[in-house]
Coordinates of C-alpha atoms in Angstrom, one line a residue:
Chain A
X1 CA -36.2 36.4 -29.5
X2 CA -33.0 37.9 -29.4
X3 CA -33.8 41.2 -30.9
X4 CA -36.3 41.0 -27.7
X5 CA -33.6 40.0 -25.2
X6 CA -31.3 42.9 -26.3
X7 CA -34.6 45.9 -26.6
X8 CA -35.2 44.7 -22.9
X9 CA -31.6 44.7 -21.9
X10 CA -31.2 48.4 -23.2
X11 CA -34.1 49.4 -21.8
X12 CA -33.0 48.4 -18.1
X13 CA -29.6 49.9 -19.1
X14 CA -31.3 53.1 -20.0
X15 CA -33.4 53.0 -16.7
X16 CA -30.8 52.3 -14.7
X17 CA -29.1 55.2 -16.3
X18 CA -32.2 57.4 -16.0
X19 CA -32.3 56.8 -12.0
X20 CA -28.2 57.3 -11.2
X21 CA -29.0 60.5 -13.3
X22 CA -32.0 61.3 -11.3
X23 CA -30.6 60.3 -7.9
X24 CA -27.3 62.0 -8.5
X25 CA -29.1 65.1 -9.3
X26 CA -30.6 65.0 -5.3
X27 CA -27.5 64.2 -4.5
X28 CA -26.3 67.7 -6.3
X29 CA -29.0 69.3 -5.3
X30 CA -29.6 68.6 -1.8
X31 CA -25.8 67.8 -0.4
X32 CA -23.0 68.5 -2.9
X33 CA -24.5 72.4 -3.4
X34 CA -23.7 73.5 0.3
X35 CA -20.6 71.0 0.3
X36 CA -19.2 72.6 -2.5
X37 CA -19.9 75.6 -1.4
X38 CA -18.4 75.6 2.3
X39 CA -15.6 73.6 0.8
X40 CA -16.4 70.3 2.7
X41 CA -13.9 67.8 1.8
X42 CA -16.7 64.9 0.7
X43 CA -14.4 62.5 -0.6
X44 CA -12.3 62.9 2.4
X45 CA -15.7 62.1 4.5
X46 CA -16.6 58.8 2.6
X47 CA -13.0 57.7 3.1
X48 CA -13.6 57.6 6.7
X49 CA -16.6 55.9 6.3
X50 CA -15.1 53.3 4.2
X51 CA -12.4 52.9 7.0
X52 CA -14.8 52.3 9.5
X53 CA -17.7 50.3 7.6
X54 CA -16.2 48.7 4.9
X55 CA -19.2 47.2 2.6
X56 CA -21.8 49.6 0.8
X57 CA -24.9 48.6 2.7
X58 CA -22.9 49.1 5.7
X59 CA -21.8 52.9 5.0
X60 CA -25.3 54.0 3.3
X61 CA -26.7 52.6 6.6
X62 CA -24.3 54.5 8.8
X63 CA -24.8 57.9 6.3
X64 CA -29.0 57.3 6.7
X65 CA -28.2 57.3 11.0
X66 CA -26.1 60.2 11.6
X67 CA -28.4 61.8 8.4
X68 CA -31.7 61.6 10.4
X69 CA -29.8 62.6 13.5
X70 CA -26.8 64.9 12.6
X71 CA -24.9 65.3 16.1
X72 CA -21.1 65.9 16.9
X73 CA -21.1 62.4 18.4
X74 CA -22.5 60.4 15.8
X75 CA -20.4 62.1 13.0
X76 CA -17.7 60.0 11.6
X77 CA -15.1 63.2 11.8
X78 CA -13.2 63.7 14.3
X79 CA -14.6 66.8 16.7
X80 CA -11.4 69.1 15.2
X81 CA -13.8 69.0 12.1
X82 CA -16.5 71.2 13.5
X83 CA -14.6 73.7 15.0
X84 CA -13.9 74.5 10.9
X85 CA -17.2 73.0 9.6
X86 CA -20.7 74.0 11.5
X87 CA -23.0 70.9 12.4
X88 CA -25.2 71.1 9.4
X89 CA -29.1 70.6 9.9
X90 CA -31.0 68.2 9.7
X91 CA -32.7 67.5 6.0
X92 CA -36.0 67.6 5.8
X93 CA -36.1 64.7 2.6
X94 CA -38.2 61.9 3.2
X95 CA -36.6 58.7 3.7
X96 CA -37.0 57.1 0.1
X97 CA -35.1 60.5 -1.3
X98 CA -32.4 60.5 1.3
X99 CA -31.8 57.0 0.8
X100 CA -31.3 58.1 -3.3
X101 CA -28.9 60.4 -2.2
X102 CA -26.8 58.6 0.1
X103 CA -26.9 56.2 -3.0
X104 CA -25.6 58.3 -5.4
X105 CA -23.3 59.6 -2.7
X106 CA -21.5 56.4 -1.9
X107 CA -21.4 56.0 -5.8
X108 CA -19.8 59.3 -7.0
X109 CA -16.8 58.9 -4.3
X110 CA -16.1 55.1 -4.8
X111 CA -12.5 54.1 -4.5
X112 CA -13.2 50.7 -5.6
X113 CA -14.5 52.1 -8.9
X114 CA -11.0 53.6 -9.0
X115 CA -9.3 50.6 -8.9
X116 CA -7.4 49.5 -11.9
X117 CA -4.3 46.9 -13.0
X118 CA -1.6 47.9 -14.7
X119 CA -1.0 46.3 -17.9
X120 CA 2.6 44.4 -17.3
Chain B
X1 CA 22.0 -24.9 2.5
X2 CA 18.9 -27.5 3.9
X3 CA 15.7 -26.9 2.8
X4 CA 14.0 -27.1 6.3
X5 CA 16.9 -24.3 7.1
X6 CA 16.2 -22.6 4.1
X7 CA 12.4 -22.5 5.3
X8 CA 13.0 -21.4 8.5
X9 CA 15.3 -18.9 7.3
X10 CA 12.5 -17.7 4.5
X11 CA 10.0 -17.4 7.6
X12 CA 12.2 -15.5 9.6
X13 CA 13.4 -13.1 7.1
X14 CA 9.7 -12.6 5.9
X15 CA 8.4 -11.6 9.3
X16 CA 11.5 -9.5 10.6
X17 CA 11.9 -7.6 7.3
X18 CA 7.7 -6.9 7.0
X19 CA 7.9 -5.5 10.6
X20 CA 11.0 -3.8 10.7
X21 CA 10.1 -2.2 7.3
X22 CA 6.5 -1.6 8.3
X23 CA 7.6 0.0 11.1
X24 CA 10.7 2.2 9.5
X25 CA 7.5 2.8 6.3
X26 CA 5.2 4.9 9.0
X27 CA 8.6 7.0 10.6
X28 CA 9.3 7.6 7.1
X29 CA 6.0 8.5 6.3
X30 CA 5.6 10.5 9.4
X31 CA 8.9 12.1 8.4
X32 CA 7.9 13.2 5.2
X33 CA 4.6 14.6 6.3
X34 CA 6.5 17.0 9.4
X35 CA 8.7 18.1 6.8
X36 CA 6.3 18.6 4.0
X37 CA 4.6 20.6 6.4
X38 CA 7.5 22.3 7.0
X39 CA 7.9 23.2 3.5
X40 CA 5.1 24.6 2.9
X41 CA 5.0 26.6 6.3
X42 CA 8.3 28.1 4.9
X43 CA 6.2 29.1 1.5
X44 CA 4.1 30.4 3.5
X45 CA 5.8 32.5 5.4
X46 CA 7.1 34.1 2.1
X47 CA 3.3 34.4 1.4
X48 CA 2.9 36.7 4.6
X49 CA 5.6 38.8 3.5
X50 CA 4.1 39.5 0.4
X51 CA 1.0 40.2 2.0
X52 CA 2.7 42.7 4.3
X53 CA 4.0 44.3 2.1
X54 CA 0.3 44.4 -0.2
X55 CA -1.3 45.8 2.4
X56 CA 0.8 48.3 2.7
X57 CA 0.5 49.6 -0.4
X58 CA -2.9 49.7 -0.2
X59 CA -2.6 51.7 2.7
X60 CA -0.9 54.4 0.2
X61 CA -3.7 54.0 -2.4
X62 CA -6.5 54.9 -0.1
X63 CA -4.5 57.9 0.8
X64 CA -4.0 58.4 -3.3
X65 CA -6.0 61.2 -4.3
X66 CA -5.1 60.2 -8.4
X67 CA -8.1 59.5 -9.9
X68 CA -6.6 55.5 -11.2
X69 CA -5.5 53.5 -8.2
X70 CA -3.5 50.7 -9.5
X71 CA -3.6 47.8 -7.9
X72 CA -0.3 46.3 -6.2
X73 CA 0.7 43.2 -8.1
X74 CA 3.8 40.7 -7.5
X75 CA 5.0 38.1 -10.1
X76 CA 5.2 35.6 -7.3
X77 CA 2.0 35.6 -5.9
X78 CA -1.4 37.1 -6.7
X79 CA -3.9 38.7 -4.4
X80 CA -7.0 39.9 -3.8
X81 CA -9.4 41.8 -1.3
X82 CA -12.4 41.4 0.1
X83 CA -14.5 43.3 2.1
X84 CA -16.1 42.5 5.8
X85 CA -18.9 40.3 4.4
X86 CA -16.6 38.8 2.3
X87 CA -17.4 40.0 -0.8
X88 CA -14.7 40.3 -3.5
X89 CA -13.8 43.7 -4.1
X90 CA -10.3 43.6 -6.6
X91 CA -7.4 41.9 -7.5
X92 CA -5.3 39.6 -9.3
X93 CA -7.2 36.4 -8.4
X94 CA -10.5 35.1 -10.4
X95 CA -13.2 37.1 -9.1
X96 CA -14.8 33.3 -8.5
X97 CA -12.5 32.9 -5.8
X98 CA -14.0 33.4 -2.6
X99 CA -12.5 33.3 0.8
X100 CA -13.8 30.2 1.8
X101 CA -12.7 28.4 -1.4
X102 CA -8.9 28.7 -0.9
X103 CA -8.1 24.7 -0.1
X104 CA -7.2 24.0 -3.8
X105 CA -4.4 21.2 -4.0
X106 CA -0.8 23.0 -6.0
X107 CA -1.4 26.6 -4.4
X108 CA -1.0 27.6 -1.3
X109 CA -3.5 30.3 0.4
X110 CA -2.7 32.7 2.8
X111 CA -5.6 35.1 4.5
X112 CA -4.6 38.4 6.8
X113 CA -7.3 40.8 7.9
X114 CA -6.5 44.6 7.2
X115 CA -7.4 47.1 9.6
X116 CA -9.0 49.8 9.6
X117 CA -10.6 48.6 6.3
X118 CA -8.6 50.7 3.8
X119 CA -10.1 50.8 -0.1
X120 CA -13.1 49.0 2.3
X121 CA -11.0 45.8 2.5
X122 CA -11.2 43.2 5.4
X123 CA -9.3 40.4 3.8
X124 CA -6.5 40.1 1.6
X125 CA -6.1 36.9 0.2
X126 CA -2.9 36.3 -1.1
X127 CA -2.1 33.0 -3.5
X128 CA 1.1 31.2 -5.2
X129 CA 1.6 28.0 -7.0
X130 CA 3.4 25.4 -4.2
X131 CA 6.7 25.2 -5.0
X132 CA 6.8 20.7 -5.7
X133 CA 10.8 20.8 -6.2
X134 CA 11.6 20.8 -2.4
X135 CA 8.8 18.3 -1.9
X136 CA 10.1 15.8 -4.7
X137 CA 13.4 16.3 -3.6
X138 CA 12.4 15.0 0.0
X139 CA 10.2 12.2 -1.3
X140 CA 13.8 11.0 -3.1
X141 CA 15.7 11.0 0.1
X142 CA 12.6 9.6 1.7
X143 CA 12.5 6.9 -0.8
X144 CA 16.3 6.4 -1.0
X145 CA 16.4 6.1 3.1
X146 CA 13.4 3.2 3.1
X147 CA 15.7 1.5 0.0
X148 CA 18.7 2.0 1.9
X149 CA 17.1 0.5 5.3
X150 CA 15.7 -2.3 3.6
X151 CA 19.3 -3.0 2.5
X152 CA 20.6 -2.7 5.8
X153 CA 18.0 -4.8 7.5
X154 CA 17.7 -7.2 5.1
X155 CA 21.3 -8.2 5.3
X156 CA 21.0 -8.0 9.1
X157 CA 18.5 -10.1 9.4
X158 CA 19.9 -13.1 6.8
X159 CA 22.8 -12.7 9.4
X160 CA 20.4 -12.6 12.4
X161 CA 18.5 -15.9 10.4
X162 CA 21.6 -17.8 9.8
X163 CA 22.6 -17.2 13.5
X164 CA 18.9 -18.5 14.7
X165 CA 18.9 -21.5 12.5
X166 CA 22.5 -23.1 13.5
X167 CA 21.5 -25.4 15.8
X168 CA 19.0 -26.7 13.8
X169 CA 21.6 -27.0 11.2
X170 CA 23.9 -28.6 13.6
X171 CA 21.4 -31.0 14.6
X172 CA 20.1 -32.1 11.0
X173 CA 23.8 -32.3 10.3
X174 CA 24.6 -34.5 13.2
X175 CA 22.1 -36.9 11.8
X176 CA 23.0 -37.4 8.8
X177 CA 26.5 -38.4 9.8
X178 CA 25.1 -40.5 12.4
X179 CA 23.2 -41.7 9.2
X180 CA 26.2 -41.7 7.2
X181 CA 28.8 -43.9 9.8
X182 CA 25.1 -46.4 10.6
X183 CA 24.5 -46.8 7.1
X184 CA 28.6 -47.8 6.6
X185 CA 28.6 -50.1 9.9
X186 CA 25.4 -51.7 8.3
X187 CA 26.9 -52.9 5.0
X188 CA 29.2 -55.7 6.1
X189 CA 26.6 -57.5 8.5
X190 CA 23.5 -56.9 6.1
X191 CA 25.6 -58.5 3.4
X192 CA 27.0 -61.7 5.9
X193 CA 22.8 -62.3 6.9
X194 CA 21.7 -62.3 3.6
X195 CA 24.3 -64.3 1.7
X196 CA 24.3 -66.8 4.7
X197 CA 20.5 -67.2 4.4
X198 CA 20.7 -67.9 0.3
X199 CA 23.3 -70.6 1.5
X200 CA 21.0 -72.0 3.9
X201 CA 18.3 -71.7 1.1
X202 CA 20.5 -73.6 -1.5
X203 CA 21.8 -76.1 0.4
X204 CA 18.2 -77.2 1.7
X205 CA 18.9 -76.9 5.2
X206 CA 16.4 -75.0 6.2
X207 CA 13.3 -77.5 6.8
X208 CA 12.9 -77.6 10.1
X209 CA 13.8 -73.9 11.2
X210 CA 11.8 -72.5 7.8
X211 CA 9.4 -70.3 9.9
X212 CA 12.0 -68.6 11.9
X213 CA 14.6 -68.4 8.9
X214 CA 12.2 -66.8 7.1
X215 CA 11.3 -64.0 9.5
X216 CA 15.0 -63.4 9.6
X217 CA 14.9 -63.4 5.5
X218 CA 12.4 -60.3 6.0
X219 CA 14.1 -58.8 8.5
X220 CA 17.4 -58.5 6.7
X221 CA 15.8 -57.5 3.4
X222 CA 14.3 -54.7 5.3
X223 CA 17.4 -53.8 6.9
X224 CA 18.9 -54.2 3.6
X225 CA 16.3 -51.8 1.8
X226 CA 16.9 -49.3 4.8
X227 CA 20.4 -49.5 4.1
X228 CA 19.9 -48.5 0.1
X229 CA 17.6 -45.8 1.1
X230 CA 20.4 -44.3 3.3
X231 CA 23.0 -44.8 0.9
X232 CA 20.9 -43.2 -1.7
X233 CA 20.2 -40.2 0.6
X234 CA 24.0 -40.0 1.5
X235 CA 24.5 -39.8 -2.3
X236 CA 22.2 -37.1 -2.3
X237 CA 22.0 -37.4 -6.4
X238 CA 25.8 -37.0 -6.3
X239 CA 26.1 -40.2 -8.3
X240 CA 26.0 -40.8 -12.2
X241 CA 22.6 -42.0 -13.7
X242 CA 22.1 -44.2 -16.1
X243 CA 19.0 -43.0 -18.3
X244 CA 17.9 -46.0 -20.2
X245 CA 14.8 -47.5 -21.0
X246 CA 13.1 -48.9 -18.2
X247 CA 10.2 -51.6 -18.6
X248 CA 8.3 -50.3 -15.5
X249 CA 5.7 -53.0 -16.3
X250 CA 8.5 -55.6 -15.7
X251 CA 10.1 -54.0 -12.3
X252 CA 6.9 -53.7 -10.3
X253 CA 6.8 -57.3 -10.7
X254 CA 10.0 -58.6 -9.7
X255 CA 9.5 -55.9 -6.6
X256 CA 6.4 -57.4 -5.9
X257 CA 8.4 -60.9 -5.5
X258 CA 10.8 -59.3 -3.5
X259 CA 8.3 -57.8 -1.0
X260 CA 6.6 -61.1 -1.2
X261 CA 8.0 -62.6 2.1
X262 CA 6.6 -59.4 3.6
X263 CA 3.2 -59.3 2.2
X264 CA 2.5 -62.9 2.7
X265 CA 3.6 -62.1 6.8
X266 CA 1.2 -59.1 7.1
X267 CA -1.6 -61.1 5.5
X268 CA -2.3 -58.5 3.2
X269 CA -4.7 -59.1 0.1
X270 CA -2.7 -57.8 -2.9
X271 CA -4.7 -57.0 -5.9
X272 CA -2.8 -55.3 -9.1
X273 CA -3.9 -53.9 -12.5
X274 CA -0.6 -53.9 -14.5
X275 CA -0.2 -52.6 -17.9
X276 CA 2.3 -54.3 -20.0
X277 CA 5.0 -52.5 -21.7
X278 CA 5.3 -49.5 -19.4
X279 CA 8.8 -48.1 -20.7
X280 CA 9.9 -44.9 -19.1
X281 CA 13.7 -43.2 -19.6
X282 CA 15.1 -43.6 -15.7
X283 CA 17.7 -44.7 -14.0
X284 CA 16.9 -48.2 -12.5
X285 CA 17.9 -47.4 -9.1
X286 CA 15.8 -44.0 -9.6
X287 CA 12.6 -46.5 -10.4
X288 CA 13.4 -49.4 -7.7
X289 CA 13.7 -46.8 -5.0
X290 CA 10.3 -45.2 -6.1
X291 CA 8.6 -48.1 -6.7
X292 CA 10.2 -50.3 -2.7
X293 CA 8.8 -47.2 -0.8
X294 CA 5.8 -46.8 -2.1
X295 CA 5.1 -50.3 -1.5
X296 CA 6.8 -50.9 1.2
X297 CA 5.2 -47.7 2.9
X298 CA 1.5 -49.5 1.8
X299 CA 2.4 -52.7 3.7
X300 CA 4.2 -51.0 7.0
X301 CA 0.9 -48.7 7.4
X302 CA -1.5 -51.3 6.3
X303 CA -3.7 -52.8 8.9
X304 CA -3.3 -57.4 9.2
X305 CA -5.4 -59.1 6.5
X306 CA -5.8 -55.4 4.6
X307 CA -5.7 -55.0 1.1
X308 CA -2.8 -53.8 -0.7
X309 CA -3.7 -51.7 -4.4
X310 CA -0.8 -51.4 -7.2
X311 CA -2.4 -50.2 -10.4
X312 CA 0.3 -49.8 -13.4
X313 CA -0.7 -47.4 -16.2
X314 CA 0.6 -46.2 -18.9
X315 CA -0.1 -42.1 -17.2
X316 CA 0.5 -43.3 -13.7
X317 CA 1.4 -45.7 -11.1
X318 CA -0.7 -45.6 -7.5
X319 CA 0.0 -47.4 -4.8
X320 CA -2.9 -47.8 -1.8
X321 CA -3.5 -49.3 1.1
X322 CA -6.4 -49.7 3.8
X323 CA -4.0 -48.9 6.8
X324 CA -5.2 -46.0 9.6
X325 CA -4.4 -42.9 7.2
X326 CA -3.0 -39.6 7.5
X327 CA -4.7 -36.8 9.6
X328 CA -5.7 -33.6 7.0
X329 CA -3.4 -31.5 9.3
X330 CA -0.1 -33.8 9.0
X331 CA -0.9 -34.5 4.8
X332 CA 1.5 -31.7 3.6
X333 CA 4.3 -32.0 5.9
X334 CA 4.7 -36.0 5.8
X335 CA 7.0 -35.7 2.5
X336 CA 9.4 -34.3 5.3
X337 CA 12.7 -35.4 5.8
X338 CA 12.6 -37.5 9.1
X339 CA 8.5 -37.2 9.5
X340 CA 6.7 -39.8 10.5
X341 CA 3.3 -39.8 11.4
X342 CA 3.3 -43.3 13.2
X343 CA 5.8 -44.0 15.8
X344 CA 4.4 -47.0 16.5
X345 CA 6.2 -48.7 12.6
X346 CA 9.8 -48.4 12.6
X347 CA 12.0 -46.5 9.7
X348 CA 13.6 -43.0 9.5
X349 CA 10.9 -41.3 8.0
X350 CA 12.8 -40.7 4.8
X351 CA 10.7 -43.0 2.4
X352 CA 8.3 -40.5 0.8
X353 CA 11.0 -37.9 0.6
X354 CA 13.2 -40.2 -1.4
X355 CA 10.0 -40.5 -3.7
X356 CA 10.0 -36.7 -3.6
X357 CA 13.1 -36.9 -4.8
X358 CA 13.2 -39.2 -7.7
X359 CA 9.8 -37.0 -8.2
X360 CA 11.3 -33.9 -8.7
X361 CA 14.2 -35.3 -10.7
X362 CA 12.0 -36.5 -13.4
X363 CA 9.7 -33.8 -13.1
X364 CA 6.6 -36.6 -12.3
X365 CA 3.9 -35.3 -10.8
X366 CA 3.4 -36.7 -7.3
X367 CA -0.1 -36.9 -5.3
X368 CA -1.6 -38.4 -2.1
X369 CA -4.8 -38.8 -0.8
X370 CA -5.8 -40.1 2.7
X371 CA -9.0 -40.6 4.5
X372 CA -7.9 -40.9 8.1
X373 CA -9.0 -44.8 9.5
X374 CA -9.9 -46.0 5.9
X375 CA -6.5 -45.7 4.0
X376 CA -4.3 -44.0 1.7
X377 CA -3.3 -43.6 -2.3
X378 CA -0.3 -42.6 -3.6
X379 CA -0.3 -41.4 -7.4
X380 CA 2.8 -40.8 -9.4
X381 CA 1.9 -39.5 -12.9
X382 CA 4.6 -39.5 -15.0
X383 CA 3.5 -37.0 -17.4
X384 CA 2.5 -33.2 -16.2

């Protein structure tokens, strides 16, 4: 029973694993490419967001919005920010994906994953 | 100090200190709670300043680009944050402690909301043990003021007592002087009746008055009973005792003859169950006084033609009669000094507080039942 507990346990371990691997791979491949490229300061971006939205569901929610419709006034930058950085188009992923990314997103550039005690 | 005084003064005290401390109990107690309060709003205000100065270094570690943020921790309190939901994000508190939680008794809580949400906090909930050494201290002082109140206010109010009851001391000692002078005045005269009658008696002159002398016989062996009743009272057990044996058995008899004259003029129906040999270690005038009120109480307050019950025992003598009785309400405060419940027979009201006396003295144990209309029994047992 317990060697059946702990084979099922490592296999949702390993799937879990499989699918941050997989999403941040979109996430690579769709966003941090061009980022990375144009310099765009990403962790910079999701401390904004965490400024303004404060939970996880709240930012990938916020991400999704201004994701489907990337304008100047929906952006959490400040409009200084596109005079250096172009309005970037709109993606053409479908929903499911984008939501993957955003994900994998919020995930990479976690502060709270950061956070640790010092040992006193 | 009188024992009527002495229960007045108990009575008084008993009220005046239950309200007074009763009242001084709930400013005390509404004392300690402000200030308890106050206490703990001081803690807390240290609690705020901690959390001032939490937040702001979590302000800094948002703007940390290091890849560890450590946590700001304080040995006095611990913390943690939690984001706009609520949700528990980091800290040094249990991650089972949520916002909404933070009433536990010994630690003091304290929320402030951070804004804009930096590290994605909301809340920071900051915690320390509450600090129970100012708060015993003021219970102590709390405690020591109600002790030293009660103090106070307990002498003021024996003062306040003694002050209240004077006049009824002054009164009850009037009496008893005016008791003390009668019962001296009475002596000569009582003594001049009754030895002139036991002339008349012995010389046989007293055929064709015999009627009338005897009333007078009565009358002066009553007065002369009153007179040892006072006398004894005026003593007030300050006289020496002579503890012998005592045939008890023996004295009821020879007070029966002397209340003879008495019974015969009431026309009372005497019936008596007397146990030889009765010894008992008293004092004769102890016994006689017992034994001439408790009769003489059964023929005052019996009704003409009644009977009159005297049952000798070797556990107990009783005394009953089937006079008008004693109301339930008056039956525990007719052993009263001065209390009688008929006005209508004469007397002081001091026989069955004589018999309390002697009671008391020989640690007898006294009892009386009435049935109000139909009579009354007396019981002394002499054993407990």
């Amino acid at each position: 029973m317990a060697k059946i507990a702990l084979c099922i346990s490592m296999m949702i371990y390993c799937l879990q694993a499989e699918i941050l691997h997989v999403n941040r791979d979109i996430l690579q491949r769709h966003c941090l490419t061009c980022h990375q490229e144009q310099k765009i300061p990403s962790n910079l971006i999701y401390k904004r967001y965490l400024l303004k939205y404060s939970t996880q569901a709240r930012i990938e929610a916020a991400i999704f919005s201004y994701l489907k419709h990337p304008e100047q006034q929906h952006s959490i930058m400040p409009s200084a920010f596109f005079l250096k950085f172009p309005m970037k188009a709109s993606l053409s992923l479908d929903d499911a994906t984008l939501k993957r990314a955003i994900k994998a997103y919020v995930s990479e550039f976690s502060l709270q994953k950061r956070l640790r005690l010092k040992k006193q | 100090m009188l024992p009527s005084e002495k229960r007045s003064l108990v009575r008084f005290l008993a009220i005046y200190l239950l309200s007074t401390l009763l009242l001084f109990a709930l400013a005390s107690w509404i004392f300690y709670t402000a200030s308890k309060h106050d206490i703990i709003a001081r803690q807390k205000e240290s609690l705020a300043y901690e959390a001032d100065r939490i937040v702001s270094q979590i302000r800094a570690l948002h703007r940390s680009t290091a890849d560890t943020l450590f946590y700001p921790q304080s040995s006095i309190v611990k913390s943690a944050i939690y984001d706009l939901d609520g949700n528990y994000i980091f800290g040094t508190l249990p991650q089972e402690q949520t916002l909404k939680n933070s009433r536990k008794n010994l630690m003091i809580y304290y929320t402030t909301a951070i804004e804009p949400y930096y590290l994605g906090a909301a809340y920071l909930l900051v915690a320390a043990p509450v600090q129970t050494a100012p708060i015993a201290t003021l219970k102590t002082y709390t405690w020591w003021f109600m002790a030293a109140a009660a103090a106070v206010f307990s002498v003021l109010g024996y003062v306040l007592g003694r002050l209240f009851t004077a006049p009824m001391r002054n009164s009850i000692e009037t009496m008893n002087r005016f008791i003390q002078d009668t019962t001296h005045e009475l002596n000569t005269p009582i003594s001049t009746i009754l030895t002139n009658i036991e002339m008349i008696e012995t010389f046989g002159k007293h055929h064709e008055n015999s009627a009338e002398l005897q009333r007078i016989a009565i009358a002066s062996e009553t007065l002369s009973r009153i007179y040892d009743d006072l006398t004894y009272l005026n003593l007030n057990h300050r006289y020496h005792r002579h503890i012998l044996p005592l045939d008890i058995s023996k004295l009821v008899q020879e007070r029966l003859i002397y209340f003879e004259a008495m019974i015969h003029a009431k026309g009372l129906n005497v019936t008596t169950h007397i146990a030889s040999h009765v010894i008992l270690e008293m004092d004769k005038n102890d016994a006689i006084r017992l034994i001439d009120n408790l009769i003489s109480n059964a023929i005052k307050y019996n009704r003409p033609q009644g009977v009159l019950r005297i049952v000798l025992h070797k556990e107990y003598f009783s005394v009953s009669d089937t006079g008008s009785g004693i109301a339930k309400k008056d039956i525990h405060t007719v052993m009263q000094r001065f209390k009688r419940i008929e006005n209508r027979e004469g007397g002081f009201g001091i026989g069955l507080d004589i018999v309390l006396q002697v009671v008391h003295h020989y640690n007898f144990d006294f009892s009386i039942q009435s049935q109000e209309y139909h009579g009354t029994e007396v019981s002394i047992r002499w054993q407990k």
